[in-house]
Amino acid sequence: MHTSQSYDSVAAGHPPDEIERTYRKVAVRIMPFLVLCYFVSYIDRANISFAKLQFMSDLGFSEAAYGFGAGLFFIGYSLFEVPSNIMMQRVGARRTLLRIMVLWGLTSSALMFVSSPLQFYVMRFLLGAAEAGFFPGVMFYLTYWFPAARRGRATGFFMMGAAAAGVIGGPVSTWIMVHLAGLHGLHGWQWLFLLEGIPAVVLGVVAFFFLSDQPRDATWLTAREKAIVLGDLAAEEKGTTRSGHGLVEALKNAKVYVGIIVYFCIVVSFNSIVLWAPTIIRDVGVKDLFNVGLLSSIVFLAGGAGTYLVGYSSDRKMERRWHFAASCTVVALCFALLPLASHNTPIAITLLAIAAAASYGTYTVFWTIPATFLPGNTKASGIALITSVGGMAAFVSPTLVGWMKASTGSIYLGLTLMGGITLVGALILLIAIPANQSSKGATR
């Protein structure tokens, strides 16, 4: 069996066109499936924003109760991310995705039985615990297949799954709620949870048989193709320290804490768009539920464009920090301007769409950076620490915005605050992450 070093020596002599063909083959094989998984993940995570438009009146929930319950998902998610990523290193991606996706699909469908705020809180927490490790696990999984110079495009393509979920999920979710309401005595929102949880279970089983844990295990790659991928990754790891326990070493890395703070700052605005866009669209005067879903798809279509355009530009220019900072600034500006469009649907949709494009762009660029300052043995733990601790913002954001809306009757003060926090994140990254560090490996 070859070592990483032996692959590195073989890979050096491969012609550029063969290298490009190899990475294209890798991308075509694994990326569409991972995007589909993320698509289903995001539908199950965000369909609560559409179900809210029905079940709040059916069950008598307040805006504050919704915000708190929506945020509890991320408490469960954050608590179990690090253990899940550490376990993935031991058991592999196939078994990890099987466990995660089957559990979250079943839990998502079980939300149809919720009848009180307490039950809602418990189920949202359990859903987060079930899905924990999916996103950081995939981010870590991509480091097995793509060197840093190619990871921005791969990450951006993966992030398009979330945007696609917004584009398709809105109309589909509202169609289910409108047209299946009353069937077999179930509310529309109950059918929504039941039907949209099933695909995750199916995909979890498929992942076990379809994916390969690492390039060495990929029977669909030739020996020369494995040499190219493993050689590039081995070259990238040269000079890094691999001694010590991964989690302990990650905790000693000061840049991990920078990553946590910056990630917190971008999650608050990203999550606000996902969880509150349907409410904003309804509040500006769109009362028909299906039309709310259609207009929300425009917002997330722009988000998908942002993941590709920002990621592509960042890779092409081999620059991360200013792409990230510019995207954060656009998000903050759009959130600040939203109150001026509170009675103008076209302008409100335009601002939400631009904010979504920029917010998804921040995610794409951000996730190219941690791998540049995390040595090989700390990548899984470091990425999971960033997503789990920084991801607590996904609890803070809906809870705070929901409380402000319940207290003031307006959602815009909370959104403006979220935009300001995102801008702070951009400043911290510019100060704490040197340009040569963020662009490390982005030269091939």
Coordinates of C-alpha atoms in Angstrom, one line a residue:
M1 CA 0.0 0.0 0.0
H2 CA 1.4 3.4 -1.0
T3 CA 2.1 6.1 1.5
S4 CA 1.3 9.8 1.0
Q5 CA 4.9 10.4 0.2
S6 CA 5.1 7.8 -2.5
Y7 CA 2.0 9.2 -4.2
D8 CA 3.6 12.7 -4.0
S9 CA 6.6 11.6 -5.9
V10 CA 4.6 9.9 -8.6
A11 CA 2.2 12.8 -8.9
A12 CA 4.9 15.3 -9.8
G13 CA 5.3 14.1 -13.3
H14 CA 1.7 14.2 -14.5
P15 CA 0.8 16.5 -17.3
P16 CA -1.7 19.4 -16.6
D17 CA -4.5 18.1 -18.8
E18 CA -4.4 14.7 -16.9
I19 CA -4.5 16.6 -13.6
E20 CA -7.5 18.6 -14.8
R21 CA -9.3 15.5 -16.0
T22 CA -8.7 13.8 -12.7
Y23 CA -10.2 16.6 -10.6
R24 CA -13.1 16.9 -13.0
K25 CA -13.8 13.2 -12.6
V26 CA -13.6 13.5 -8.8
A27 CA -16.0 16.5 -8.8
V28 CA -18.5 14.9 -11.1
R29 CA -18.5 11.7 -9.0
I30 CA -18.9 13.1 -5.5
M31 CA -20.1 16.7 -5.7
P32 CA -23.6 16.3 -7.2
F33 CA -24.5 13.7 -4.6
L34 CA -23.1 15.9 -1.7
V35 CA -25.1 18.9 -3.1
L36 CA -28.2 16.7 -3.2
C37 CA -27.7 15.7 0.4
Y38 CA -27.2 19.3 1.5
F39 CA -30.3 20.3 -0.5
V40 CA -32.4 17.8 1.5
S41 CA -30.6 18.9 4.7
Y42 CA -31.5 22.5 4.2
I43 CA -35.1 21.8 3.3
D44 CA -35.5 19.8 6.5
R45 CA -33.8 22.6 8.5
A46 CA -35.5 25.6 6.9
N47 CA -39.0 24.3 6.2
I48 CA -39.9 25.5 9.7
S49 CA -39.9 29.0 8.3
F50 CA -42.8 28.1 6.0
A51 CA -44.6 25.8 8.4
K52 CA -44.6 28.7 10.8
L53 CA -47.0 30.6 8.6
Q54 CA -49.7 27.9 9.4
F55 CA -48.8 26.2 12.7
M56 CA -48.5 29.4 14.7
S57 CA -52.2 30.1 14.4
D58 CA -53.1 26.4 14.6
L59 CA -51.1 25.8 17.8
G60 CA -51.3 29.3 19.2
F61 CA -47.5 29.9 19.2
S62 CA -46.0 33.4 19.7
E63 CA -43.2 34.9 17.6
A64 CA -40.9 34.5 20.6
A65 CA -41.8 30.8 20.9
Y66 CA -41.1 30.3 17.3
G67 CA -37.7 32.1 17.4
F68 CA -36.6 30.2 20.5
G69 CA -37.7 26.8 19.1
A70 CA -36.1 27.5 15.7
G71 CA -32.9 28.4 17.4
L72 CA -32.8 25.3 19.7
F73 CA -32.0 23.3 16.6
F74 CA -28.6 24.8 16.6
I75 CA -28.0 24.0 20.3
G76 CA -28.4 20.3 19.6
Y77 CA -26.4 20.7 16.4
S78 CA -23.5 22.5 18.1
L79 CA -23.2 20.1 21.1
F80 CA -22.7 17.1 18.9
E81 CA -20.7 18.5 16.0
V82 CA -17.2 17.9 17.4
P83 CA -17.9 14.3 18.6
S84 CA -19.4 13.5 15.2
N85 CA -16.4 14.8 13.2
I86 CA -13.9 13.0 15.5
M87 CA -16.0 9.8 15.0
M88 CA -16.0 10.4 11.2
Q89 CA -12.2 10.2 11.2
R90 CA -12.5 6.7 12.8
V91 CA -15.5 5.2 11.0
G92 CA -15.4 7.1 7.6
A93 CA -17.8 9.3 5.8
R94 CA -20.1 6.5 4.5
R95 CA -21.1 5.3 8.0
T96 CA -21.2 8.8 9.3
L97 CA -23.6 10.1 6.6
L98 CA -25.7 6.9 7.0
R99 CA -26.2 7.6 10.7
I100 CA -26.8 11.3 10.4
M101 CA -29.2 11.3 7.5
V102 CA -31.4 8.5 8.6
L103 CA -31.7 10.0 12.1
W104 CA -32.4 13.5 10.9
G105 CA -35.0 12.3 8.3
L106 CA -37.0 10.4 10.9
T107 CA -36.8 13.2 13.4
S108 CA -37.9 15.8 10.8
S109 CA -40.9 13.7 9.9
A110 CA -41.8 13.3 13.6
L111 CA -42.2 17.1 13.9
M112 CA -45.7 16.5 12.5
F113 CA -46.8 15.3 15.9
V114 CA -45.9 18.5 17.8
S115 CA -48.8 20.1 19.6
S116 CA -47.3 22.4 22.2
P117 CA -44.3 24.8 22.5
L118 CA -42.5 22.4 24.8
Q119 CA -42.8 19.5 22.3
F120 CA -41.7 21.9 19.6
Y121 CA -38.6 22.8 21.6
V122 CA -37.7 19.2 22.3
M123 CA -38.1 18.1 18.7
R124 CA -36.1 21.0 17.3
F125 CA -33.3 20.2 19.7
L126 CA -33.3 16.5 18.7
L127 CA -33.4 17.4 15.0
G128 CA -30.2 19.5 15.5
A129 CA -28.6 16.7 17.5
A130 CA -29.4 14.2 14.7
E131 CA -28.1 16.4 11.9
A132 CA -25.0 17.5 13.9
G133 CA -21.8 16.8 12.0
F134 CA -23.2 16.8 8.5
F135 CA -21.9 20.2 7.4
P136 CA -18.5 20.1 9.2
G137 CA -18.2 16.5 8.1
V138 CA -18.5 17.4 4.5
M139 CA -16.1 20.3 4.9
F140 CA -13.6 17.9 6.3
Y141 CA -14.4 15.3 3.6
L142 CA -13.6 17.8 0.9
T143 CA -10.1 18.1 2.3
Y144 CA -9.6 14.5 1.4
W145 CA -10.3 15.2 -2.3
F146 CA -9.4 18.7 -3.2
P147 CA -6.2 20.8 -2.4
A148 CA -6.7 24.3 -1.2
A149 CA -6.5 25.9 -4.6
R150 CA -9.5 24.0 -5.8
R151 CA -11.5 23.9 -2.5
G152 CA -13.1 27.3 -3.0
R153 CA -15.0 26.1 -6.1
A154 CA -15.8 22.8 -4.5
T155 CA -17.1 24.5 -1.4
G156 CA -19.1 27.0 -3.5
F157 CA -20.7 24.2 -5.5
F158 CA -21.6 22.4 -2.3
M159 CA -23.1 25.5 -0.9
M160 CA -25.4 25.8 -3.9
G161 CA -27.3 22.9 -2.3
A162 CA -28.6 25.3 0.4
A163 CA -29.5 27.9 -2.2
A164 CA -31.3 25.3 -4.4
A165 CA -33.2 24.2 -1.3
G166 CA -34.4 27.8 -0.9
V167 CA -35.3 28.1 -4.6
I168 CA -37.2 24.8 -4.9
G169 CA -38.1 24.3 -1.2
G170 CA -40.3 27.4 -0.9
P171 CA -42.7 26.7 -3.7
V172 CA -42.8 22.9 -2.9
S173 CA -43.3 23.5 0.8
T174 CA -46.1 26.0 0.3
W175 CA -47.7 23.8 -2.4
I176 CA -47.8 20.9 0.1
M177 CA -49.3 23.1 2.8
V178 CA -52.0 24.5 0.6
H179 CA -53.0 21.5 -1.4
L180 CA -52.7 18.7 1.1
A181 CA -54.2 20.6 4.0
G182 CA -57.1 18.4 5.5
L183 CA -56.1 15.2 3.7
H184 CA -56.6 12.3 6.1
G185 CA -57.3 14.9 8.8
L186 CA -53.8 16.3 8.8
H187 CA -52.9 20.0 8.6
G188 CA -50.8 21.2 5.7
W189 CA -47.8 21.8 7.9
Q190 CA -48.0 18.2 9.2
W191 CA -47.8 16.8 5.6
L192 CA -44.9 19.2 5.0
F193 CA -42.8 17.6 7.8
L194 CA -43.8 14.1 7.0
L195 CA -43.0 14.2 3.3
E196 CA -39.9 16.3 3.4
G197 CA -38.2 14.1 6.0
I198 CA -38.4 10.9 3.9
P199 CA -35.7 11.8 1.3
A200 CA -33.0 12.1 3.9
V201 CA -33.5 8.5 5.1
V202 CA -33.2 7.3 1.5
L203 CA -30.1 9.3 0.7
G204 CA -28.4 8.2 3.9
V205 CA -28.7 4.6 2.7
V206 CA -27.5 5.5 -0.8
A207 CA -24.5 7.4 0.7
F208 CA -23.2 4.2 2.4
F209 CA -23.0 2.4 -0.9
F210 CA -22.2 5.2 -3.3
L211 CA -19.4 7.2 -1.6
S212 CA -15.8 6.3 -1.0
D213 CA -14.3 7.2 2.4
Q214 CA -11.0 8.5 0.9
P215 CA -9.2 8.5 -2.6
R216 CA -7.4 5.3 -1.7
D217 CA -10.7 3.5 -1.3
A218 CA -12.1 4.8 -4.6
T219 CA -12.4 1.9 -7.0
W220 CA -13.6 4.4 -9.7
L221 CA -10.2 6.1 -9.7
T222 CA -7.2 4.6 -11.5
A223 CA -3.8 4.3 -9.8
R224 CA -2.5 7.3 -11.7
E225 CA -5.5 9.4 -10.7
K226 CA -5.1 8.4 -7.0
A227 CA -1.5 9.4 -7.3
I228 CA -2.5 12.9 -8.6
V229 CA -4.9 13.6 -5.8
L230 CA -2.9 12.1 -2.9
G231 CA 0.3 13.7 -4.2
D232 CA -1.2 17.1 -4.2
L233 CA -2.6 16.7 -0.7
A234 CA 0.7 15.3 0.6
A235 CA 2.5 18.2 -0.9
E236 CA 0.1 20.6 0.8
E237 CA 0.7 18.9 4.2
K238 CA 4.5 19.2 4.0
G239 CA 5.9 21.1 6.9
T240 CA 2.8 20.8 9.1
T241 CA 3.1 19.3 12.5
R242 CA 1.1 16.1 13.1
S243 CA 2.1 15.2 16.6
G244 CA -0.4 15.2 19.5
H245 CA -4.1 14.6 19.7
G246 CA -6.1 16.4 17.0
L247 CA -8.6 18.0 19.4
V248 CA -6.0 19.1 21.9
E249 CA -3.8 20.6 19.2
A250 CA -6.8 22.4 17.6
L251 CA -7.6 23.9 21.0
K252 CA -4.1 25.3 21.2
N253 CA -4.4 27.0 17.8
A254 CA -5.2 30.7 18.4
K255 CA -6.6 31.0 14.8
V256 CA -9.3 28.5 15.7
Y257 CA -10.8 31.0 18.1
V258 CA -10.6 33.7 15.4
G259 CA -12.5 31.3 13.1
I260 CA -15.1 30.7 15.8
I261 CA -15.7 34.4 16.3
V262 CA -15.8 35.2 12.6
Y263 CA -18.1 32.3 11.9
F264 CA -20.4 33.4 14.7
C265 CA -20.6 36.8 13.0
I266 CA -21.6 35.5 9.6
V267 CA -24.0 32.9 10.8
V268 CA -26.3 35.5 12.5
S269 CA -27.1 37.1 9.1
F270 CA -27.1 33.9 7.1
N271 CA -29.5 32.3 9.5
S272 CA -31.7 35.4 9.6
I273 CA -32.3 35.2 5.8
V274 CA -33.1 31.4 6.0
L275 CA -35.5 31.6 8.9
W276 CA -37.2 35.0 8.4
A277 CA -37.3 35.7 4.6
P278 CA -40.9 34.2 4.3
T279 CA -42.1 36.3 7.2
I280 CA -40.5 39.5 5.7
I281 CA -42.2 38.8 2.3
R282 CA -45.5 38.2 4.0
D283 CA -45.2 41.4 6.1
V284 CA -44.5 43.6 3.0
G285 CA -47.9 42.7 1.7
V286 CA -47.8 39.2 0.0
K287 CA -50.6 37.4 1.7
D288 CA -51.0 34.3 -0.6
L289 CA -49.0 31.5 0.9
F290 CA -47.9 30.0 -2.4
N291 CA -46.8 33.4 -3.7
V292 CA -44.7 33.8 -0.6
G293 CA -43.0 30.5 -1.6
L294 CA -42.4 31.6 -5.1
L295 CA -40.9 35.0 -4.2
S296 CA -38.7 33.4 -1.6
S297 CA -37.3 31.2 -4.3
I298 CA -36.0 34.4 -6.0
V299 CA -34.0 35.2 -2.9
F300 CA -32.4 31.9 -2.7
L301 CA -31.7 31.7 -6.4
A302 CA -29.6 34.9 -5.9
G303 CA -27.9 33.0 -3.0
G304 CA -27.0 30.2 -5.3
A305 CA -25.5 32.7 -7.8
G306 CA -23.5 34.3 -5.0
T307 CA -21.9 31.0 -3.9
Y308 CA -20.6 30.4 -7.4
L309 CA -19.6 33.9 -8.4
V310 CA -17.9 34.8 -5.2
G311 CA -16.2 31.4 -4.9
Y312 CA -15.0 31.5 -8.5
S313 CA -13.7 35.1 -8.2
S314 CA -11.9 34.2 -5.0
D315 CA -10.2 31.2 -6.6
R316 CA -9.4 33.0 -9.8
K317 CA -7.8 36.0 -8.0
M318 CA -6.3 33.7 -5.3
E319 CA -7.6 36.1 -2.7
R320 CA -9.9 35.4 0.3
R321 CA -9.9 38.2 2.9
W322 CA -11.3 41.1 0.8
H323 CA -13.8 38.9 -1.0
F324 CA -15.1 37.9 2.4
A325 CA -15.1 41.5 3.8
A326 CA -16.8 42.9 0.7
S327 CA -19.6 40.3 1.0
C328 CA -20.1 41.0 4.7
T329 CA -20.4 44.7 4.0
V330 CA -23.0 44.1 1.3
V331 CA -25.1 42.0 3.7
A332 CA -24.9 44.6 6.5
L333 CA -25.9 47.4 4.0
C334 CA -28.9 45.5 2.7
F335 CA -30.2 44.7 6.2
A336 CA -29.9 48.4 7.1
L337 CA -31.9 49.4 4.1
L338 CA -34.7 46.9 4.5
P339 CA -36.8 49.2 6.8
L340 CA -37.1 51.7 3.9
A341 CA -38.7 48.9 1.8
S342 CA -41.2 47.7 4.4
H343 CA -44.2 48.6 2.1
N344 CA -42.5 48.0 -1.2
T345 CA -42.4 44.4 -2.3
P346 CA -40.1 44.7 -5.3
I347 CA -37.4 46.6 -3.4
A348 CA -37.7 44.3 -0.4
I349 CA -37.2 41.2 -2.6
T350 CA -34.3 42.9 -4.3
L351 CA -32.6 43.7 -1.0
L352 CA -33.2 40.2 0.3
A353 CA -31.8 38.7 -2.9
I354 CA -28.6 40.8 -2.8
A355 CA -28.2 40.1 0.9
A356 CA -28.6 36.3 0.2
A357 CA -26.0 36.4 -2.6
A358 CA -23.5 38.1 -0.4
S359 CA -24.3 36.0 2.6
Y360 CA -23.8 32.7 0.7
G361 CA -20.7 34.2 -0.7
T362 CA -19.3 34.8 2.8
Y363 CA -19.8 31.1 3.6
T364 CA -18.1 30.0 0.4
V365 CA -15.0 32.1 1.0
F366 CA -14.8 31.5 4.8
W367 CA -14.7 27.7 4.5
T368 CA -11.6 27.9 2.3
I369 CA -9.6 29.6 5.1
P370 CA -9.6 27.2 8.2
A371 CA -7.9 24.4 6.2
T372 CA -5.0 26.7 5.6
F373 CA -4.1 27.2 9.3
L374 CA -5.1 23.7 10.5
P375 CA -2.5 21.0 10.2
G376 CA -3.7 17.6 8.9
N377 CA -4.3 16.0 12.3
T378 CA -6.4 18.9 13.5
K379 CA -8.6 19.6 10.5
A380 CA -11.6 17.5 11.6
S381 CA -11.5 18.7 15.2
G382 CA -10.7 22.3 14.2
I383 CA -13.5 22.6 11.6
A384 CA -16.0 21.0 14.0
L385 CA -15.0 23.4 16.8
I386 CA -15.5 26.4 14.5
T387 CA -18.9 25.2 13.4
S388 CA -20.1 24.0 16.8
V389 CA -19.1 27.0 18.9
G390 CA -19.4 29.6 16.3
G391 CA -22.6 28.0 15.1
M392 CA -24.2 29.0 18.5
A393 CA -25.0 32.2 16.6
A394 CA -27.7 30.2 14.9
F395 CA -29.5 29.9 18.2
V396 CA -28.8 33.6 19.2
S397 CA -30.0 35.0 15.9
P398 CA -33.6 33.7 15.7
T399 CA -34.1 34.0 19.5
L400 CA -33.0 37.6 19.5
V401 CA -34.8 38.6 16.3
G402 CA -38.0 36.8 17.4
W403 CA -37.9 38.5 20.8
M404 CA -37.4 41.9 19.2
K405 CA -40.3 41.3 16.8
A406 CA -42.5 40.2 19.6
S407 CA -41.6 43.3 21.7
T408 CA -41.6 46.0 19.0
G409 CA -43.8 44.5 16.3
S410 CA -41.0 45.0 13.7
I411 CA -38.4 42.6 12.5
Y412 CA -36.1 45.2 11.1
L413 CA -34.3 46.4 14.2
G414 CA -33.2 42.8 14.8
L415 CA -32.0 42.4 11.2
T416 CA -30.0 45.6 11.3
L417 CA -28.3 44.4 14.5
M418 CA -27.4 41.1 12.8
G419 CA -25.9 42.9 9.8
G420 CA -23.8 45.0 12.1
I421 CA -22.4 41.9 13.8
T422 CA -21.6 40.4 10.4
L423 CA -19.6 43.6 9.6
V424 CA -17.6 43.2 12.8
G425 CA -16.7 39.6 11.7
A426 CA -15.2 41.0 8.5
L427 CA -13.1 43.4 10.4
I428 CA -11.8 40.7 12.8
L429 CA -10.8 38.5 9.9
L430 CA -9.0 41.3 8.1
I431 CA -7.0 42.0 11.3
A432 CA -6.4 38.5 12.6
I433 CA -5.8 36.5 9.4
P434 CA -2.8 37.6 7.3
A435 CA -3.2 37.7 3.5
N436 CA -0.4 35.2 3.0
Q437 CA -2.2 32.8 5.4
S438 CA -5.6 33.0 3.9
S439 CA -4.3 32.4 0.4
K440 CA -2.0 29.6 1.3
G441 CA -2.1 26.8 -1.2
A442 CA -4.2 28.8 -3.6
T443 CA -1.6 28.9 -6.3
R444 CA -2.2 25.8 -8.3

